[in-house]
CSV table of C-alpha atoms in Angstrom, one decimal:
chain,number,residue,atom,x,y,z
A,159,UNK,CA,98.0,177.4,127.5
A,160,UNK,CA,98.1,173.8,129.5
A,161,UNK,CA,95.1,171.5,129.0
A,162,UNK,CA,92.2,174.0,128.4
A,163,UNK,CA,92.0,177.4,125.8
A,164,UNK,CA,90.1,180.1,127.4
A,165,UNK,CA,88.8,180.9,124.1
A,166,UNK,CA,87.6,184.5,125.0
A,167,UNK,CA,91.2,185.4,125.0
A,168,UNK,CA,91.9,183.9,122.0
A,169,UNK,CA,89.0,185.8,120.2
A,170,UNK,CA,90.6,189.3,122.2
A,171,UNK,CA,94.6,187.9,120.6
A,172,UNK,CA,92.7,187.6,117.4
A,173,UNK,CA,90.8,190.9,117.4
A,174,UNK,CA,93.9,192.4,118.2
A,175,UNK,CA,96.0,191.1,115.9
A,176,UNK,CA,93.1,192.1,112.7
A,177,UNK,CA,94.0,195.2,114.3
A,178,UNK,CA,97.4,195.4,114.0
A,179,UNK,CA,97.6,194.1,110.4
A,180,UNK,CA,95.0,196.6,109.6
A,181,UNK,CA,97.2,199.6,111.3
A,182,UNK,CA,100.4,197.9,109.1
A,183,UNK,CA,98.3,198.0,106.1
A,184,UNK,CA,97.5,201.4,106.4
A,185,UNK,CA,101.5,202.2,107.0
A,186,UNK,CA,102.4,200.3,104.2
A,187,UNK,CA,100.2,201.9,102.0
A,188,UNK,CA,101.3,205.4,103.1
A,189,UNK,CA,105.4,205.1,103.2
A,190,UNK,CA,105.3,202.8,99.8
A,191,UNK,CA,102.7,204.1,98.2
A,192,UNK,CA,102.0,207.5,99.1
A,193,UNK,CA,98.4,207.5,99.7
A,194,UNK,CA,97.5,210.6,102.5
A,195,UNK,CA,96.4,208.6,105.5
A,196,UNK,CA,98.0,210.4,108.5
A,197,UNK,CA,99.2,207.6,111.3
A,198,UNK,CA,100.5,210.8,114.1
A,199,UNK,CA,96.7,211.9,115.2
A,200,UNK,CA,93.1,210.5,114.8
A,201,UNK,CA,91.7,207.2,115.0
A,202,UNK,CA,94.9,205.6,113.3
A,203,UNK,CA,97.3,207.2,115.9
A,204,UNK,CA,94.9,206.2,119.2
A,205,UNK,CA,94.2,202.4,117.8
A,206,UNK,CA,97.8,202.1,117.6
A,207,UNK,CA,98.1,203.1,121.3
A,208,UNK,CA,95.9,200.1,122.3
A,209,UNK,CA,97.1,197.4,120.0
A,210,UNK,CA,100.4,196.8,121.7
A,211,UNK,CA,99.5,197.3,125.2
A,212,UNK,CA,96.5,194.8,124.7
A,213,UNK,CA,98.7,191.9,123.4
A,214,UNK,CA,101.2,192.7,126.1
A,215,UNK,CA,97.9,191.9,129.0
A,216,UNK,CA,96.9,189.1,127.1
A,217,UNK,CA,100.2,187.6,127.5
A,218,UNK,CA,100.3,188.3,130.9
A,219,UNK,CA,97.1,187.1,131.5
A,220,UNK,CA,98.2,183.4,129.6
A,221,UNK,CA,101.6,183.6,131.5
A,222,UNK,CA,99.5,181.9,134.8
A,223,UNK,CA,98.4,178.8,132.2
A,224,UNK,CA,102.0,177.4,131.1
A,225,UNK,CA,104.6,175.9,133.0
A,226,UNK,CA,107.3,176.0,129.8
A,227,UNK,CA,108.2,179.2,130.3
A,228,UNK,CA,112.0,179.0,129.0
A,229,UNK,CA,110.8,177.3,125.6
A,230,UNK,CA,108.4,179.6,124.9
A,231,UNK,CA,110.6,182.0,125.7
A,232,UNK,CA,113.4,180.6,123.4
A,233,UNK,CA,110.6,180.1,120.7
A,234,UNK,CA,110.0,183.8,120.6
A,235,UNK,CA,113.4,185.3,121.0
A,236,UNK,CA,114.6,183.2,118.1
A,237,UNK,CA,112.2,184.8,115.7
A,238,UNK,CA,113.3,188.2,116.9
A,239,UNK,CA,117.2,187.2,116.1
A,240,UNK,CA,115.4,186.9,112.8
A,241,UNK,CA,113.4,189.5,112.3
A,242,UNK,CA,116.3,192.1,113.5
A,243,UNK,CA,119.0,190.4,111.1
A,244,UNK,CA,116.6,190.5,108.1
A,245,UNK,CA,115.7,194.3,109.4
A,246,UNK,CA,119.1,195.2,109.3
A,247,UNK,CA,120.2,193.9,106.0
A,248,UNK,CA,116.5,195.7,104.6
A,249,UNK,CA,117.6,198.8,106.6
A,250,UNK,CA,121.0,199.0,109.0
A,251,UNK,CA,120.0,202.7,110.3
A,252,UNK,CA,116.1,201.1,111.6
A,253,UNK,CA,116.7,197.9,112.2
A,254,UNK,CA,114.8,196.3,114.7
A,255,UNK,CA,116.9,196.0,117.8
A,256,UNK,CA,114.0,195.5,120.7
A,257,UNK,CA,110.9,195.4,119.0
A,258,UNK,CA,107.3,193.3,120.2
A,259,UNK,CA,108.6,189.9,119.7
A,260,UNK,CA,112.1,190.8,122.1
A,261,UNK,CA,110.0,192.2,124.6
A,262,UNK,CA,107.8,189.5,124.8
A,263,UNK,CA,110.7,186.8,125.0
A,264,UNK,CA,112.2,188.9,127.9
A,265,UNK,CA,108.8,189.2,129.8
A,266,UNK,CA,108.7,185.6,129.4
A,267,UNK,CA,112.2,184.9,130.8
A,268,UNK,CA,111.4,187.4,133.6
A,269,UNK,CA,108.2,185.9,135.0
A,270,UNK,CA,109.8,183.2,136.7
A,271,UNK,CA,111.5,185.7,138.8
A,272,UNK,CA,108.2,187.5,140.3
A,273,UNK,CA,105.7,184.8,139.7
A,274,UNK,CA,105.3,184.3,143.9
A,275,UNK,CA,104.7,188.6,145.1
A,276,UNK,CA,102.1,189.3,146.4
A,277,UNK,CA,99.6,190.8,143.9
A,278,UNK,CA,99.8,194.3,145.8
A,279,UNK,CA,103.4,194.5,144.8
A,280,UNK,CA,102.8,193.4,141.6
A,281,UNK,CA,100.5,195.9,140.8
A,282,UNK,CA,102.5,198.7,142.4
A,283,UNK,CA,105.1,197.9,139.8
A,284,UNK,CA,103.1,198.1,136.7
A,285,UNK,CA,102.2,201.6,138.0
A,286,UNK,CA,105.5,202.5,138.4
A,287,UNK,CA,106.5,201.3,135.4
A,288,UNK,CA,103.8,202.4,133.0
A,289,UNK,CA,104.2,206.1,134.6
A,290,UNK,CA,108.5,205.9,134.1
A,291,UNK,CA,107.6,205.7,130.8
A,292,UNK,CA,107.6,209.6,129.6
A,293,UNK,CA,110.2,210.4,132.2
A,294,UNK,CA,112.8,207.9,130.6
A,295,UNK,CA,111.8,208.6,127.2
A,296,UNK,CA,113.0,212.1,127.7
A,297,UNK,CA,116.2,211.5,128.6
A,298,UNK,CA,118.7,212.0,125.3
A,299,UNK,CA,121.6,209.4,126.5
A,300,UNK,CA,125.0,209.6,124.6
A,301,UNK,CA,124.8,205.6,124.0
A,302,UNK,CA,122.3,203.1,123.2
A,303,UNK,CA,123.1,200.7,125.4
A,304,UNK,CA,120.6,200.5,128.1
A,305,UNK,CA,118.7,200.4,124.6
A,306,UNK,CA,115.8,197.6,125.9
A,307,UNK,CA,115.0,199.6,129.1
A,308,UNK,CA,113.9,202.4,127.5
A,309,UNK,CA,116.9,204.7,127.6
A,310,UNK,CA,118.5,205.4,124.5
A,311,UNK,CA,119.3,208.7,122.2
A,312,UNK,CA,116.9,210.9,120.4
A,313,UNK,CA,118.6,210.1,117.4
A,314,UNK,CA,117.6,206.3,117.4
A,315,UNK,CA,115.1,205.5,114.9
A,316,UNK,CA,113.7,201.9,114.3
A,317,UNK,CA,110.9,200.1,112.5
A,318,UNK,CA,109.7,198.7,115.7
A,319,UNK,CA,110.4,199.6,119.8
A,320,UNK,CA,109.3,198.3,122.8
A,321,UNK,CA,111.6,198.9,125.8
A,322,UNK,CA,110.6,197.6,128.9
A,323,UNK,CA,110.1,200.9,130.8
A,324,UNK,CA,107.0,201.3,130.0
A,325,UNK,CA,105.7,198.6,128.0
A,326,UNK,CA,106.8,195.7,130.9
A,327,UNK,CA,103.8,197.3,133.4
A,328,UNK,CA,101.4,196.4,130.4
A,329,UNK,CA,102.5,192.8,130.4
A,330,UNK,CA,102.7,192.9,134.7
A,331,UNK,CA,98.6,194.3,134.1
A,332,UNK,CA,97.9,191.2,132.4
A,333,UNK,CA,99.7,188.9,135.2
A,334,UNK,CA,97.6,190.7,137.9
A,335,UNK,CA,94.5,190.2,135.8
A,336,UNK,CA,95.3,186.8,135.3
A,337,UNK,CA,95.4,186.1,139.3
A,338,UNK,CA,92.0,188.0,139.5
A,339,UNK,CA,90.0,186.7,136.6
A,340,UNK,CA,91.7,183.1,136.5
A,341,UNK,CA,93.3,182.2,139.8
A,342,UNK,CA,95.0,178.9,139.2
A,343,UNK,CA,94.0,178.9,136.0
A,344,UNK,CA,90.3,178.2,136.8
A,345,UNK,CA,88.2,181.1,135.3
A,346,UNK,CA,85.9,182.9,137.5
A,347,UNK,CA,83.0,183.3,135.3
A,348,UNK,CA,82.8,181.2,131.6
A,349,UNK,CA,82.3,183.6,128.5
A,350,UNK,CA,81.2,181.2,125.6
A,351,UNK,CA,82.9,181.5,122.5
A,352,UNK,CA,82.1,179.1,119.5
A,353,UNK,CA,84.8,178.3,117.4
A,354,UNK,CA,85.4,181.0,114.6
A,355,UNK,CA,88.1,182.7,112.3
A,356,UNK,CA,88.8,185.0,114.9
A,357,UNK,CA,89.5,183.1,117.8
A,358,UNK,CA,91.7,180.6,115.4
A,359,UNK,CA,94.0,183.7,114.6
A,360,UNK,CA,94.4,184.3,117.8
A,361,UNK,CA,95.7,180.7,118.9
A,362,UNK,CA,98.2,181.2,116.0
A,363,UNK,CA,99.1,184.7,116.6
A,364,UNK,CA,102.4,184.1,116.8
A,365,UNK,CA,102.6,182.8,113.5
A,366,UNK,CA,99.7,185.4,111.9
A,367,UNK,CA,102.2,188.3,113.5
A,368,UNK,CA,105.1,186.8,111.2
A,369,UNK,CA,103.5,186.3,108.2
A,370,UNK,CA,101.2,189.4,107.4
A,371,UNK,CA,103.8,192.0,106.9
A,372,UNK,CA,105.5,189.8,103.8
A,373,UNK,CA,101.7,188.7,102.8
A,374,UNK,CA,100.7,192.2,102.7
A,375,UNK,CA,104.0,194.1,101.2
A,376,UNK,CA,103.4,190.9,98.3
A,377,UNK,CA,99.8,191.6,97.9
A,378,UNK,CA,100.0,195.8,97.5
A,379,UNK,CA,103.0,195.1,95.0
A,380,UNK,CA,100.8,192.8,93.2
A,381,UNK,CA,98.1,195.3,93.1
A,382,UNK,CA,100.1,198.0,91.8
A,383,UNK,CA,101.4,196.4,89.2
A,384,UNK,CA,98.3,195.7,87.8
A,385,UNK,CA,97.5,199.2,88.4
A,386,UNK,CA,95.0,198.8,91.5
A,387,UNK,CA,96.8,201.1,93.9
């Protein structure tokens, strides 16, 4: 993020990562240990609807603070490829082919292509992508060749799937907000956030994303073996 970090963005990113970890904890308890947790309605359902878009918006805001888009994208896509390989070994029927890391890496690659577009045009593109999500998802394709775009067969299943339609709209929304709140990479107003563990977690969100599930799996397995869950 350049020479200076905006700690308010790190703090928001850290809060979102904590929310995602809690959601995955609930999912693990339900899926592996048969806890009666409902993730398809109520607070857990609506919480999940905000977690991923918030990550994407924050990533879009932060995109204007760096010039090393291809290096960052390459690192994220490398870990995305490892995640695909690992998930395929674990369960080929639900392998992660275009999850959140694939999505982030591709959007980092696409950002330089439209970074000079006028703000009004970017806002229109973002809105069109978001509104296109449901119509595109309702199309039952005979194949999954255009999976990254959102066109897929209704039989497709995956542990993690975030296509460009509609989710690229949230990333581009972040780009627009970045221009409005941090023109030329400089904050219009400052929010004082002292150093804290949440901001530290937000500064290392990729690492947190990669390690949190193995840590949860290990911890829950040990608690199960000890008879605590």
